[in-house]
Coordinates of C-alpha atoms in Angstrom, one line a residue:
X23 CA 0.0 0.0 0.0
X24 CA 1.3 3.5 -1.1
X25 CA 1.8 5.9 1.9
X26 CA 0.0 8.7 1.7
X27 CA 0.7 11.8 -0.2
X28 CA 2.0 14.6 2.7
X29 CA 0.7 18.0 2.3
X30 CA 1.5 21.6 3.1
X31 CA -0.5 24.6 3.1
X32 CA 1.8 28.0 2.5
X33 CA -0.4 30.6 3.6
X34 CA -0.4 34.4 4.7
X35 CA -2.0 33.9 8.0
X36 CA -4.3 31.8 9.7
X37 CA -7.4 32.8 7.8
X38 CA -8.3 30.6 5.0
X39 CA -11.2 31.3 2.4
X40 CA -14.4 28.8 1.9
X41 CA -12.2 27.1 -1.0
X42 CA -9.0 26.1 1.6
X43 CA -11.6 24.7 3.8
X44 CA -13.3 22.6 1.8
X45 CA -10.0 21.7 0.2
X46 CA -9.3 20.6 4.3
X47 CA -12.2 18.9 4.3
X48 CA -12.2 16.6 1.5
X49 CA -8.5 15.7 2.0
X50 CA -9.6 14.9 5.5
X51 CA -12.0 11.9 4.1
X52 CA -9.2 10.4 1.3
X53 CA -7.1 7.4 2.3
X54 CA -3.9 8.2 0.0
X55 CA -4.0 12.0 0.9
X56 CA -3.3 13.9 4.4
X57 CA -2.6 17.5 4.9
X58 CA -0.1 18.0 7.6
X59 CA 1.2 21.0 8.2
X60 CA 0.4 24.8 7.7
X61 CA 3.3 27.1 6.8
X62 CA 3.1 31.0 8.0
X63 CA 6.1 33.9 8.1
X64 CA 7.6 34.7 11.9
X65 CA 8.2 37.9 9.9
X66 CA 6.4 40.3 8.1
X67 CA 8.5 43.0 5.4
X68 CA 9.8 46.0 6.8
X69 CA 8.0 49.1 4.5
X70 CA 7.8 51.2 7.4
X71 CA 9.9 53.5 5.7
X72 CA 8.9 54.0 2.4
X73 CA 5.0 54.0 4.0
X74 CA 5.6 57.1 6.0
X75 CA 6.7 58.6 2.7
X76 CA 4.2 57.6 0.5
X77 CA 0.9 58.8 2.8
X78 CA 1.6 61.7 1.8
X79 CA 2.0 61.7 -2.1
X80 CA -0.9 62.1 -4.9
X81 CA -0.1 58.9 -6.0
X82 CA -1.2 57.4 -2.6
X83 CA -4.3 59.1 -2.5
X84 CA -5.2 58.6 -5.8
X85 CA -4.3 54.8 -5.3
X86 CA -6.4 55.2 -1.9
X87 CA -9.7 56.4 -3.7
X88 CA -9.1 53.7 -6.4
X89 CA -9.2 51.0 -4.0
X90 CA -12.1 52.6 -2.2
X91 CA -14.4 52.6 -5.3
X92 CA -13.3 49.6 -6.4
X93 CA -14.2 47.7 -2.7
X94 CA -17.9 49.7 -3.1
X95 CA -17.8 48.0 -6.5
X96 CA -17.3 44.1 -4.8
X97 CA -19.7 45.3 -1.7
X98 CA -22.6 46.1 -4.2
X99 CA -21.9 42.7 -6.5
X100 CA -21.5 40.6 -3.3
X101 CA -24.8 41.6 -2.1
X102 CA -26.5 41.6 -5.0
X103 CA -25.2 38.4 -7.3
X104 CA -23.3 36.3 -4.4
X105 CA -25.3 36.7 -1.5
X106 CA -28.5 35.5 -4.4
X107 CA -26.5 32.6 -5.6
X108 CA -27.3 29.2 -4.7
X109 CA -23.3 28.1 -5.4
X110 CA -21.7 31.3 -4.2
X111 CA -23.6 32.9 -1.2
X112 CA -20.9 32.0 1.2
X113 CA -17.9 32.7 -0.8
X114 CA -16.3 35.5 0.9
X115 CA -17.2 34.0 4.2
X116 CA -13.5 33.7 6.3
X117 CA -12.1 31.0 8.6
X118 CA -9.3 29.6 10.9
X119 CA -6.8 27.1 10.2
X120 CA -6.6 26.7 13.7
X121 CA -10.1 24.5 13.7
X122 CA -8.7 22.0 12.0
X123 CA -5.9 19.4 13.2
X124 CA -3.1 20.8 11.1
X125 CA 0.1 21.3 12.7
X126 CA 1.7 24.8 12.4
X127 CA 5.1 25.4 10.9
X128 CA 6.2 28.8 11.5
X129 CA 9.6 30.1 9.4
X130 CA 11.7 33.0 8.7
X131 CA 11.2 34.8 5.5
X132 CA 14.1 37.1 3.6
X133 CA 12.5 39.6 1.7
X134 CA 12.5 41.8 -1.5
X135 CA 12.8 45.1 -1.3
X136 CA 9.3 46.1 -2.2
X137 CA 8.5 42.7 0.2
X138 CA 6.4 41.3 -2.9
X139 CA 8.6 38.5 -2.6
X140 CA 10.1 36.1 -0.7
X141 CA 12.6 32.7 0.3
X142 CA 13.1 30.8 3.0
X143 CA 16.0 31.2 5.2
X144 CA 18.7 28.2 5.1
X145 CA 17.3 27.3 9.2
X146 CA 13.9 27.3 8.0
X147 CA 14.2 25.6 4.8
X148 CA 16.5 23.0 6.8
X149 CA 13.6 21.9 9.2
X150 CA 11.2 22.3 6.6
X151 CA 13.3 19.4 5.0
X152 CA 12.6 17.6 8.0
X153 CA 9.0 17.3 7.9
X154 CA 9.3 15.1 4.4
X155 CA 6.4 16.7 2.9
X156 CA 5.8 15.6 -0.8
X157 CA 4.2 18.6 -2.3
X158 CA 3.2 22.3 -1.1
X159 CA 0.2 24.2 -2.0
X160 CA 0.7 28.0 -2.5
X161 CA -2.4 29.7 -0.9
X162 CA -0.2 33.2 -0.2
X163 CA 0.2 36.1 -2.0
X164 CA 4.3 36.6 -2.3
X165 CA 6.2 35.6 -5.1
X166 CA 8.5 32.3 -3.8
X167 CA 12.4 32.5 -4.6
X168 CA 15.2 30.3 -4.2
X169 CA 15.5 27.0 -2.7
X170 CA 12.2 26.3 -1.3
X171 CA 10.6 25.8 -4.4
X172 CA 12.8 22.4 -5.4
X173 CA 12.8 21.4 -1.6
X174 CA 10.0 18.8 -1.7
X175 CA 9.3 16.3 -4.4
X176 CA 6.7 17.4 -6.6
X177 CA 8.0 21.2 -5.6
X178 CA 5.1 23.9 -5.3
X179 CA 1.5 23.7 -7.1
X180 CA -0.4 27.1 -7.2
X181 CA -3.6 28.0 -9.1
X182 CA -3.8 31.3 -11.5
X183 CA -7.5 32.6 -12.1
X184 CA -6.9 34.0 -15.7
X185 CA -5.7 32.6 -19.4
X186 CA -2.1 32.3 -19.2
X187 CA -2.2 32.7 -22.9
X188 CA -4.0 35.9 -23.0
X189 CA -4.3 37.5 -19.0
X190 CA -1.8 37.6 -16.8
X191 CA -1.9 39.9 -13.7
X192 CA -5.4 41.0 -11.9
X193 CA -7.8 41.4 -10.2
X194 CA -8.8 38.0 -11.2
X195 CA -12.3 37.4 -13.0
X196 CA -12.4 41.1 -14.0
X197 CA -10.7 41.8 -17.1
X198 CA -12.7 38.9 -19.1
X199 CA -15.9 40.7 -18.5
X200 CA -14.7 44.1 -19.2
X201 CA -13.1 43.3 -22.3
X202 CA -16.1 41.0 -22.9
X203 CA -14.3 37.5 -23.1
X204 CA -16.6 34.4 -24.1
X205 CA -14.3 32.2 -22.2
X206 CA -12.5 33.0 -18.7
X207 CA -9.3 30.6 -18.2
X208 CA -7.5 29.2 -14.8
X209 CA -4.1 27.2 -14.7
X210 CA -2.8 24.8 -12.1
X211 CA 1.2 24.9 -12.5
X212 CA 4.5 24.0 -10.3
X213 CA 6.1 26.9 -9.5
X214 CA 9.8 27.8 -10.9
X215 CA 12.0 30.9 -10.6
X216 CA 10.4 31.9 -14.4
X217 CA 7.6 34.0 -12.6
X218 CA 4.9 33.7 -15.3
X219 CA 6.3 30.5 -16.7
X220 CA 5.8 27.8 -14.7
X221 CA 5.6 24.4 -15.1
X222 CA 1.5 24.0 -16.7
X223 CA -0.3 20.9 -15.1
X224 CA -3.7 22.0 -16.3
X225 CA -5.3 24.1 -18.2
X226 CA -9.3 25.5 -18.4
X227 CA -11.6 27.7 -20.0
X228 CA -15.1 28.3 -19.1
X229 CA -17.7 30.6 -19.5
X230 CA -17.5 34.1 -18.3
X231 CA -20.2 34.9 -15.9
X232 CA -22.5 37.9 -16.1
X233 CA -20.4 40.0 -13.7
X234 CA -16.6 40.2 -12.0
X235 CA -17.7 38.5 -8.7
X236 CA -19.3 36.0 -10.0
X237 CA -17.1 34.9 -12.6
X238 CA -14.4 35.2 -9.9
X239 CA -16.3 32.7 -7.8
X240 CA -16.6 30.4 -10.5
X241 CA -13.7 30.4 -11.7
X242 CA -12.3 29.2 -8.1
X243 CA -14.2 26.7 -7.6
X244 CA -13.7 24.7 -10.6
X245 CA -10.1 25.5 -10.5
X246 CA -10.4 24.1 -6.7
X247 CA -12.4 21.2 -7.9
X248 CA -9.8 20.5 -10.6
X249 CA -6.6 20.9 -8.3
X250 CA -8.2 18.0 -6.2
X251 CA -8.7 15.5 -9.2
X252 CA -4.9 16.5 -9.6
X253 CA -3.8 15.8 -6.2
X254 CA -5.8 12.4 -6.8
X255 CA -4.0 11.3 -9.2
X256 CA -0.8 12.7 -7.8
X257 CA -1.3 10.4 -4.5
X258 CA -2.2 7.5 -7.3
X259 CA 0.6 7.8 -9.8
X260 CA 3.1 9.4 -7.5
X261 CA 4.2 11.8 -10.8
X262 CA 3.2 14.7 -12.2
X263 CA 1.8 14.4 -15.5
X264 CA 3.5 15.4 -18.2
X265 CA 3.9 19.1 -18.5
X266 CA 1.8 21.4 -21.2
X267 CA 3.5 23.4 -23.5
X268 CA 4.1 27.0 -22.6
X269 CA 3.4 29.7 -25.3
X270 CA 4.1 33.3 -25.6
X271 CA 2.6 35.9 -24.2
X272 CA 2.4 38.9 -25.8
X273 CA 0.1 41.1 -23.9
X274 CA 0.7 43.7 -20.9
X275 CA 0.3 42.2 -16.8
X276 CA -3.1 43.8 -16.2
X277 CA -3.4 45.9 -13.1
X278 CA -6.6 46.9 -11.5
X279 CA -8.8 49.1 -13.1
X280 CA -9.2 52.5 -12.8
X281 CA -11.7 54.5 -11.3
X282 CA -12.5 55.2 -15.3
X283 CA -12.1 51.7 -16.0
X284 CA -14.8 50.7 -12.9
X285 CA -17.6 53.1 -14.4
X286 CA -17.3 51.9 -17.8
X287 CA -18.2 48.5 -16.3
X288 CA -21.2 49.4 -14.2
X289 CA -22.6 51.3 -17.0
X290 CA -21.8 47.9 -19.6
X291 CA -23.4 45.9 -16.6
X292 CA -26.3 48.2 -16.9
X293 CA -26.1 47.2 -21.0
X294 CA -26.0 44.1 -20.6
X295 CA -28.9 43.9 -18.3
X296 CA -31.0 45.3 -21.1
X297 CA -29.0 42.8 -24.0
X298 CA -30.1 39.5 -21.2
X299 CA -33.4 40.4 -21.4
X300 CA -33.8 40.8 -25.3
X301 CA -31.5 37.2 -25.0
X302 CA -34.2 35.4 -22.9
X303 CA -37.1 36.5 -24.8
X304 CA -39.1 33.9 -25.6
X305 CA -39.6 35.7 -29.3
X306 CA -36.3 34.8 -29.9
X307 CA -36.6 30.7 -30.7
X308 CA -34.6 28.5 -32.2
X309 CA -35.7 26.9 -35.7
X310 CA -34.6 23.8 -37.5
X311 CA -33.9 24.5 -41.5
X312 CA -32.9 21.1 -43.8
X313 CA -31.9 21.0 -46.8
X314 CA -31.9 17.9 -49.5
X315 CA -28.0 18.1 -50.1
X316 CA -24.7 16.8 -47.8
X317 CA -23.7 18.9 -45.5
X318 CA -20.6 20.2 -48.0
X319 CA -22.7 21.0 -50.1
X320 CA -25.7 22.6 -47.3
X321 CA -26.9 26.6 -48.0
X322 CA -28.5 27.7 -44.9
X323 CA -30.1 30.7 -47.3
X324 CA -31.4 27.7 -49.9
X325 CA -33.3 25.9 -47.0
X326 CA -36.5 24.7 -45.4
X327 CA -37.6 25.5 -41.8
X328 CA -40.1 23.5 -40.0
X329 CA -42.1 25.5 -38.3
X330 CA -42.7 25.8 -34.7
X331 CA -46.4 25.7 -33.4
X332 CA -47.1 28.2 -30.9
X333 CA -45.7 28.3 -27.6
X334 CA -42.9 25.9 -28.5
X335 CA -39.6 26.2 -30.7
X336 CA -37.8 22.9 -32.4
X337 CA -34.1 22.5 -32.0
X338 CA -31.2 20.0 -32.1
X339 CA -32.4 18.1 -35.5
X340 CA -31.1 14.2 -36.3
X341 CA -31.9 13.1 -39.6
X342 CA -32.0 9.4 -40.8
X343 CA -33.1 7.5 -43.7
X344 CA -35.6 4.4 -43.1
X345 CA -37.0 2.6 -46.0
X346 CA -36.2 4.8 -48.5
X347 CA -37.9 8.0 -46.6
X348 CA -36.2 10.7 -44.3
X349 CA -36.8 11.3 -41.1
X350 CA -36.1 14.6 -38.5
X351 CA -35.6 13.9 -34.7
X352 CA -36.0 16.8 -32.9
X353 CA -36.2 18.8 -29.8
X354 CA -39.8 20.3 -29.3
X355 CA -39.5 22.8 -26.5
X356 CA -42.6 24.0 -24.8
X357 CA -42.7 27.3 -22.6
X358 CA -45.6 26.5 -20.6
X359 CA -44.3 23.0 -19.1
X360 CA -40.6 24.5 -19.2
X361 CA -39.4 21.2 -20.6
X362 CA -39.5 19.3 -24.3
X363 CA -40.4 16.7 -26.0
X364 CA -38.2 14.5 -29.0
X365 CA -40.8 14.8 -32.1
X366 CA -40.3 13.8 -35.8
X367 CA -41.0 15.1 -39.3
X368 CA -40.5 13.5 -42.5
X369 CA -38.5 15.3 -44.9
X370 CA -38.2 15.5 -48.8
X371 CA -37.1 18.5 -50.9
X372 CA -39.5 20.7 -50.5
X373 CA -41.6 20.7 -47.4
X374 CA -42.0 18.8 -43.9
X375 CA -44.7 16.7 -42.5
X376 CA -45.3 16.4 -38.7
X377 CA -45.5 12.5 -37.8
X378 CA -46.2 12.8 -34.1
X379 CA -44.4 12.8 -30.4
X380 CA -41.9 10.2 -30.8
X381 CA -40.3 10.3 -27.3
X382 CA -41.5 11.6 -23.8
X383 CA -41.0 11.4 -20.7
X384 CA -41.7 13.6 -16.9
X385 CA -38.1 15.5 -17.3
X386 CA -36.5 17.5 -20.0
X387 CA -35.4 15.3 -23.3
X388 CA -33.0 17.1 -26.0
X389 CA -30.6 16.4 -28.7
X390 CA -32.0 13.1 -29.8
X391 CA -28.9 11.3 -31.1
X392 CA -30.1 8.5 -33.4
X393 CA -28.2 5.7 -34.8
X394 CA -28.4 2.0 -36.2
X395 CA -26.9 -1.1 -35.1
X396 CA -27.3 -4.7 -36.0
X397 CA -30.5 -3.9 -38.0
X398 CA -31.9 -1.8 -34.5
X399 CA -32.5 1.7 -34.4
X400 CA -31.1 3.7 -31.0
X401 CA -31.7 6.8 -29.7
X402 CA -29.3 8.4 -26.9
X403 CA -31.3 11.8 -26.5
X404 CA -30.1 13.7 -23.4
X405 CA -31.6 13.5 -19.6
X406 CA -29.1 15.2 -17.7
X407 CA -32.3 16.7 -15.5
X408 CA -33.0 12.6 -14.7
X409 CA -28.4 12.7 -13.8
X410 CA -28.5 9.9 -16.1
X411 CA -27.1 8.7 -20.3
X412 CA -29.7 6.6 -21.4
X413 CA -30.2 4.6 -24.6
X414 CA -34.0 3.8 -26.3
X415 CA -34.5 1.4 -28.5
X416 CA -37.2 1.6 -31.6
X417 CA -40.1 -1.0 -31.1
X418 CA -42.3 0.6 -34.5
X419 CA -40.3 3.3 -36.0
X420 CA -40.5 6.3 -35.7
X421 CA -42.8 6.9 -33.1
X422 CA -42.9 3.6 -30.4
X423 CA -39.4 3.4 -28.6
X424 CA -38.8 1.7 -25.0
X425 CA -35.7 2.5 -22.6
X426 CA -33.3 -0.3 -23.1
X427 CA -31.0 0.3 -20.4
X428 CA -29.6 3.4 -18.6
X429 CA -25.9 3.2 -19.8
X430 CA -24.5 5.7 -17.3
X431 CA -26.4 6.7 -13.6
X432 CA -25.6 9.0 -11.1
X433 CA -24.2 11.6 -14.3
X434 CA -24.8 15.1 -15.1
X435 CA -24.1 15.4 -18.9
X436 CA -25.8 16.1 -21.5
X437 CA -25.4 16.1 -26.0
X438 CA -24.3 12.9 -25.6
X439 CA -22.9 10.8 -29.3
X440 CA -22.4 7.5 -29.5
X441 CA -20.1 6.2 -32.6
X442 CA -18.6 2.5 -33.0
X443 CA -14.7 2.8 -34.0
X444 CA -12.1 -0.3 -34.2
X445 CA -14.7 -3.1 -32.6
X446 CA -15.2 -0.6 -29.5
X447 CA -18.3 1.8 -28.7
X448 CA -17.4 5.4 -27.6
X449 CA -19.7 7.8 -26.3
X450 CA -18.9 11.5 -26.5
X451 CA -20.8 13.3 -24.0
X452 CA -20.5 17.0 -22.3
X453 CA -20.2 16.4 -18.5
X454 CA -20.7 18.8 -15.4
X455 CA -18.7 16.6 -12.7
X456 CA -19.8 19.2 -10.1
X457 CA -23.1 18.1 -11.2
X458 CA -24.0 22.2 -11.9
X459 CA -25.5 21.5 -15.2
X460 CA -22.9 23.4 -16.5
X461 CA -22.3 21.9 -19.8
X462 CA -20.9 24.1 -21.7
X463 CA -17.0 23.6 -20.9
X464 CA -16.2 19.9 -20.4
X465 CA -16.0 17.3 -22.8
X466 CA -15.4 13.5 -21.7
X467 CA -15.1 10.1 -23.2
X468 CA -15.9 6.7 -21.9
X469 CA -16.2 3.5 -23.8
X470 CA -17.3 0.1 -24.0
X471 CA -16.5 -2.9 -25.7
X472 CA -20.3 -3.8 -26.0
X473 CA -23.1 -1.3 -26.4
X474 CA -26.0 -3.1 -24.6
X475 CA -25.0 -4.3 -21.0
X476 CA -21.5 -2.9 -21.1
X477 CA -19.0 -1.5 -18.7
X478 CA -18.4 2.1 -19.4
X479 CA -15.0 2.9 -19.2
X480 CA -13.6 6.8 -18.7
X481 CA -11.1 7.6 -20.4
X482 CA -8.2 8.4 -18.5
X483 CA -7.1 11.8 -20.5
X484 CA -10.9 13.3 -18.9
X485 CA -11.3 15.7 -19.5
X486 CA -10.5 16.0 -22.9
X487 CA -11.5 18.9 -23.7
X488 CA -11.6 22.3 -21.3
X489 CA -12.7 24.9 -23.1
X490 CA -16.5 26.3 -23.6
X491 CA -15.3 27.8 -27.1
X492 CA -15.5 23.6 -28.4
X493 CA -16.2 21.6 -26.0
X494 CA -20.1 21.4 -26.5
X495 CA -21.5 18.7 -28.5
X496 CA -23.2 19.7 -31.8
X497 CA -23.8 16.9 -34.2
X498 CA -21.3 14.0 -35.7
X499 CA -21.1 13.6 -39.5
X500 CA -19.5 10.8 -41.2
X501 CA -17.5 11.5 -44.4
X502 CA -16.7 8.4 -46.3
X503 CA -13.8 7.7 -43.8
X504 CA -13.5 10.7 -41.7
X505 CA -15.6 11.5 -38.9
X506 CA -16.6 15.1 -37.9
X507 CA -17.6 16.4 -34.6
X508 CA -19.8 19.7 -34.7
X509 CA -19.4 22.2 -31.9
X510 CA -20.7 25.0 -30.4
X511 CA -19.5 28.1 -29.1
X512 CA -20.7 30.2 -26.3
X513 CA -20.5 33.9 -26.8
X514 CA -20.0 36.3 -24.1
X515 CA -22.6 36.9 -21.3
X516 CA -23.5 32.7 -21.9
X517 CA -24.6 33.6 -25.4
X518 CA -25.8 30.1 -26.0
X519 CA -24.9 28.2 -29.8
X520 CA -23.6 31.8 -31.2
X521 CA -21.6 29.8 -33.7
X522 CA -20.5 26.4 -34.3
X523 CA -17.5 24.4 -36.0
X524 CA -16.6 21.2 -37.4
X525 CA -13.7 19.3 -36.5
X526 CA -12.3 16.3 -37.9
X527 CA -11.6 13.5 -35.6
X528 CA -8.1 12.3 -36.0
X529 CA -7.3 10.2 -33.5
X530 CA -9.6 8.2 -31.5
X531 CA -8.8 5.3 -29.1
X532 CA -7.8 4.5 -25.5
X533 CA -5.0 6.7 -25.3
X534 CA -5.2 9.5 -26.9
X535 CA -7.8 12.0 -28.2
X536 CA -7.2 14.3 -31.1
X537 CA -9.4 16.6 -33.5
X538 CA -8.3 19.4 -36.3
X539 CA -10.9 22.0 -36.8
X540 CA -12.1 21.7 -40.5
X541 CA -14.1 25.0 -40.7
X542 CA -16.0 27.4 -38.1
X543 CA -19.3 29.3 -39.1
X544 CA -19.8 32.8 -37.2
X545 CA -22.3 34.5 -40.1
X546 CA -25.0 34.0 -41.1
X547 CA -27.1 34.8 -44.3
X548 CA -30.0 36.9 -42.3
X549 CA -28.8 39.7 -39.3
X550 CA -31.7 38.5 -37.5
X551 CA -30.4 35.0 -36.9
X552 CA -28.3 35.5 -33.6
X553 CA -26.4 32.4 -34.0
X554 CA -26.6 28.6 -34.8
X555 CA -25.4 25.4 -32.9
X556 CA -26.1 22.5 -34.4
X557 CA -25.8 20.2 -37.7
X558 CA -26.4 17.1 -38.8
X559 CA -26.5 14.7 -42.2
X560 CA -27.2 11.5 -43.3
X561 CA -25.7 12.1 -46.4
X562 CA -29.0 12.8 -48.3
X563 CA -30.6 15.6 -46.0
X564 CA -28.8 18.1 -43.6
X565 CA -30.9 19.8 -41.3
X566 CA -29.7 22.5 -39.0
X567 CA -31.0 25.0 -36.1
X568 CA -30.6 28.9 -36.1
X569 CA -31.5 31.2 -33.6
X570 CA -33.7 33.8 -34.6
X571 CA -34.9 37.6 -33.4
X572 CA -38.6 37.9 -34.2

C-alpha cells in the first residue's frame, strides 16, 4: 500500500477562504492524501519607511480612492449576485486554520525590497526538510524564490485565475468581462524561478459569468475542484503528469482598473442587463432549416424551416433514412411545461410533414442522437435533469421506442454521441462533474466494448476537452472515412450556440484523443439570426437550427 501523499499549506495567516476549507475537508475523508502542516512567516517586510513617505504623495491618494471605489464595487456585486447565488452565497465568508488538526510550521522569511517576494531562510528551509512533505500548495500572495521551491518532491502547485495565454496579472475574473471574453481561463502549475512561466499541469476555459464577482467565484471553484482530481492522481501515480506546452505571451500584466475603468463597467453591466433580457425573450426561438444536399454542399439561405407551433420552438435536429424516406428527430421545446419533447418530421425536398411525439418522458429530453446497429435503431437523447445517459431502442419506428438500459447513472451530462470505432463503442458526452448542469466547458469520453450491458470505461485523458469555445457537443457527421464532430461556441454573457465548427476526428482510441478543426461558421445569411449550434446529415438531407430575433 502507497503511503499517503504529505501536504503543506503556505499561507499568509491563519485565515483561510471557503475554498481552503473545503480543500481541508475533503482531504480529510481520502485514504492516500493527508494534509499535515500549515506554513506561515515569523516575519512580516519591513515598509515602514517607504509607507511614511508615501501617505503623503498624490499617488497614494489617488491609489487610496481607487481601492475605495473599487471595494464599493465588490460590496454592491457581493450583495447583490453572491449573496442570491445558490453556489456562491458564502464565498467571501473567512475562517481559521486553527479548527482544524493541522500542525503549524512557522519560518523566517528574507524579503525583497518592495517585500512582494520572498525565500526561505537556510534554518527554516532546513527543518522544513525535516518534515518530508511531498508537495506544497501555494495559498499566499508573495512571489517564492530560491530553494524552497525544489525542496520537496513534486515542488510547489499554485492555481492562477486568468488565461495564461492571453491575461496575466489582476484582479482576477475582471478583465474577461470588461473586455467582454466568451471564455474565462485558470491554470494549475508548479512553481519555478520563471515567474509567469511555470511548469503548466492543467489548463481551463469556461464561460464568463455575467459580472466580475461572479465569474471570480466560479472560476475558483472549478479551478479548486480540478486541483483535487490533480492531487488524486498525484497520490495514485506518484508523478506529475507530463507538463503542457508553454506559449508566448504577448500582452501587458493587467493591473486593477481605474476609477475610469470601474464606471465603464457598471454602465456595460447596466447594458448588458437590457441585451439578457432581449437574450431570454421567448420571441427569440430556435428553428430547424434542412436541406436535400450533404452537408458540404448545405446553403442555410437555400433551405426549409419546419415551423414551430405556438408556444414551443424545435431545436437540435437528427436526420435518418428508413426505408427509403427521411426522417427529422427533434427537440420540441414548450414554454408552458418549461421542458421538451423528441418529435419527428419526414423530410423531402420541398416541405415537412409532422408525424407525431416520438419520445416523452416527466423531465426535459433534447438532442435526440439516433443511430443503427445490427439492424436496430437507438436513440441516446439527453436527460441530464434525470443525472442519467440513457439509450432507447425503436419498437415501431419512428414513433414507439422503449428505454433499453440506462448506460450511465448517477451523471450530469448532456449532448451525448455514441459512434462504434475499431470493434469498440465510444460515447462522447458533455459532462458537469460538479453536477451544476454546467455543460458548456467539459468534454469526456468513456467507452465500452459492447453497447448493450457494457461496462463504461472513462477515459483516463478526462477531461478532454476544457474549453466552452468547443467543448459542446453539436452533431457528428461521417465522411466516407473521416468523422466530424460539430461544436458550439458560447459567446459572451453565456450567449448560447452563437456559432459552431466542425472538427475532424483524428485520432480516437484509449490513449489519446485528437481533432483538427475543419471549418468554423460565425455569419450567417439573415442579421436576425443571432447564431446557430447544431448540424447534422445522413448524407441525403442536412438539417440545422438557427436562432432567430422575431
Amino acid at each position: 500500500m502507497n503511503q499517503k501523499l504529505k501536504i503543506g499549506l503556505l499561507l499568509e495567516n491563519e485565515h483561510i477562504n471557503s475554498h481552503v476549507k473545503e480543500l481541508i475537508e475533503w482531504a480529510s475523508n481520502q485514504s492516500e492524501i493527508e494534509i499535515t502542516h500549515y506554513l506561515i512567516a515569523n516575519n512580516t517586510p519591513s515598509t515602514q519607511n517607504s509607507r511614511i513617505k508615501k501617505l503623503s504623495s498624490l499617488s497614494f491618494i489617488k491609489k487610496y480612492m481607487n481601492n475605495y471605489f473599487k471595494k464599493l464595487v465588490m460590496k454592491y456585486e457581493e450583495k447583490r449576485n453572491l449573496s442570491n447565488s445558490r453556489i456562491h452565497s458564502n464565498i467571501s465568508r473567512k475562517y481559521k486554520i486553527t479548527e482544524f488538526e493541522i500542525k503549524e510550521f512557522k519560518y523566517d522569511a528574507v524579503f525583497s525590497k518592495n517585500g512582494k517576494s520572498l525565500a526561505f531562510d537556510k534554518d527554516s528551509i532546513e527543518k522544513l526538510r525535516g518534515l518530508k512533505l511531498d508537495v506544497l500548495l501555494r495559498f499566499n500572495k508573495r512571489i517564492l524564490r530560491g530553494e524552497i521551491l525544489n525542496l520537496n518532491k513534486f515542488g510547489i502547485l499554485s492555481l492562477h485565475l486568468g488565461d495564461d495565454m492571453k491575461y496575466r496579472g489582476g484582479p482576477s475574473g475582471f478583465w474577461e468581462v470588461y473586455n467582454k471574453e466568451p471564455n474565462s481561463g485558470f491554470i494549475i502549475q508548479q512553481l519555478t524561478e520563471n515567474l509567469d512561466n511555470g511548469n503548466l499541469i492543467f489548463r481551463g476555459k469556461i464561460s464568463t459569468e455575467k459580472t466580475w464577482l461572479l465569474n471570480r467565484s466560479e472560476l475558483n471553484m472549478r479551478s479548486y475542484f480540478y486541483l483535487k482530481q490533480n492531487l488524486k492522481k498525484l497520490a495514485t501515480n506518484r508523478e506529475l503528469p507530463n507538463f503542457l506546452k508553454n506559449t508566448p505571451y504577448t500582452d501587458k500584466v493587467y493591473r486593477n482598473p481605474t476609477n475610469y475603468q470601474l464606471l465603464k463597467y457598471i454602465l456595460m453591466r447596466i447594458q448588458n442587463k437590457l441585451s439578457d433580457s432581449n437574450f431570454n425573450n421567448k420571441n427569440n426561438r430556435y428553428q430547424v432549416g434542412f436541406q436535400k444536399s450533404s452537408w458540404g454542399d448545405l446553403e442555410y439561405r437555400k433551405s426549409i424551416f419546419i415551423e414551430n407551433k405556438e408556444g414551443t420552438f424545435n431545436a437540435d435536429p437528427f436526420v435518418i433514412e428508413k426505408e427509403n424516406k427521411n426522417y427529422c428527430f427533434v427537440e420540441c421545446f414548450d414554454y408552458s411545461e418549461k421542458k421538451a419533447k423528441i418529435n419527428v418530421y419526414e423530410l423531402s425536398e420541398k416541405e415537412s410533414v409532422f408525424i407525431g411525439t416520438a419520445l416523452e418522458e416527466s423531465f426535459h429530453l433534447s438532442f435526440p442522437y439516433i443511430f443503427e446497429f445490427n439492424n436496430d435503431i437507438y436513440m441516446v437523447p439527453e436527460s441530464s435533469k434525470n443525472r442519467d445517459i440513457r439509450l432507447y431502442k425503436c419498437q415501431n419506428f419512428p414513433l414507439e421506442w422503449t428505454l433499453q438500459e440506462v448506460l450511465i447513472s448517477d451523471i450530469d451530462a448532456a449532448d451525448t454521441m455514441i459512434l462504434r470505432k475499431d470493434n469498440r463503442w465510444w460515447m462522447l458526452t458533455n459532462e458537469d462533474p460538479l453536477k451544476l448542469n454546467n455543460h458548456n466547458y467539459q468534454m469526456n469520453i468513456y467507452y465500452s466494448d459492447n453497447l448493450l450491458n457494457g461496462d463504461w470505461i472513462s477515459h483516463k485523458n478526462n477531461p478532454i476537452i476544457m474549453d466552452s469555445n468547443k467543448a459542446r457537443n453539436a452533431g457528428l457527421v461521417f465522411d466516407e472515412e473521416s468523422i466530424f464532430r460539430v461544436s458550439q461556441a458560447f459567446g459572451f454573457y453565456k450567449k448560447y450556440g452563437e456559432n459552431f465548427s466542425l472538427n475532424k476526428i483524428e485520432v480516437l482510441d484509449s490513449n489519446n484523443y485528437s481533432e483538427k478543426t475543419f471549418s468554423t461558421h460565425t455569419k450567417f445569411f439573415d442579421k436576425n439570426i443571432l447564431g446557430s449550434h447544431h448540424l447534422h446529415s445522413n448524407k441525403i438531407f442536412s438539417a440545422f437550427d438557427i436562432w432567430k430575433k422575431t
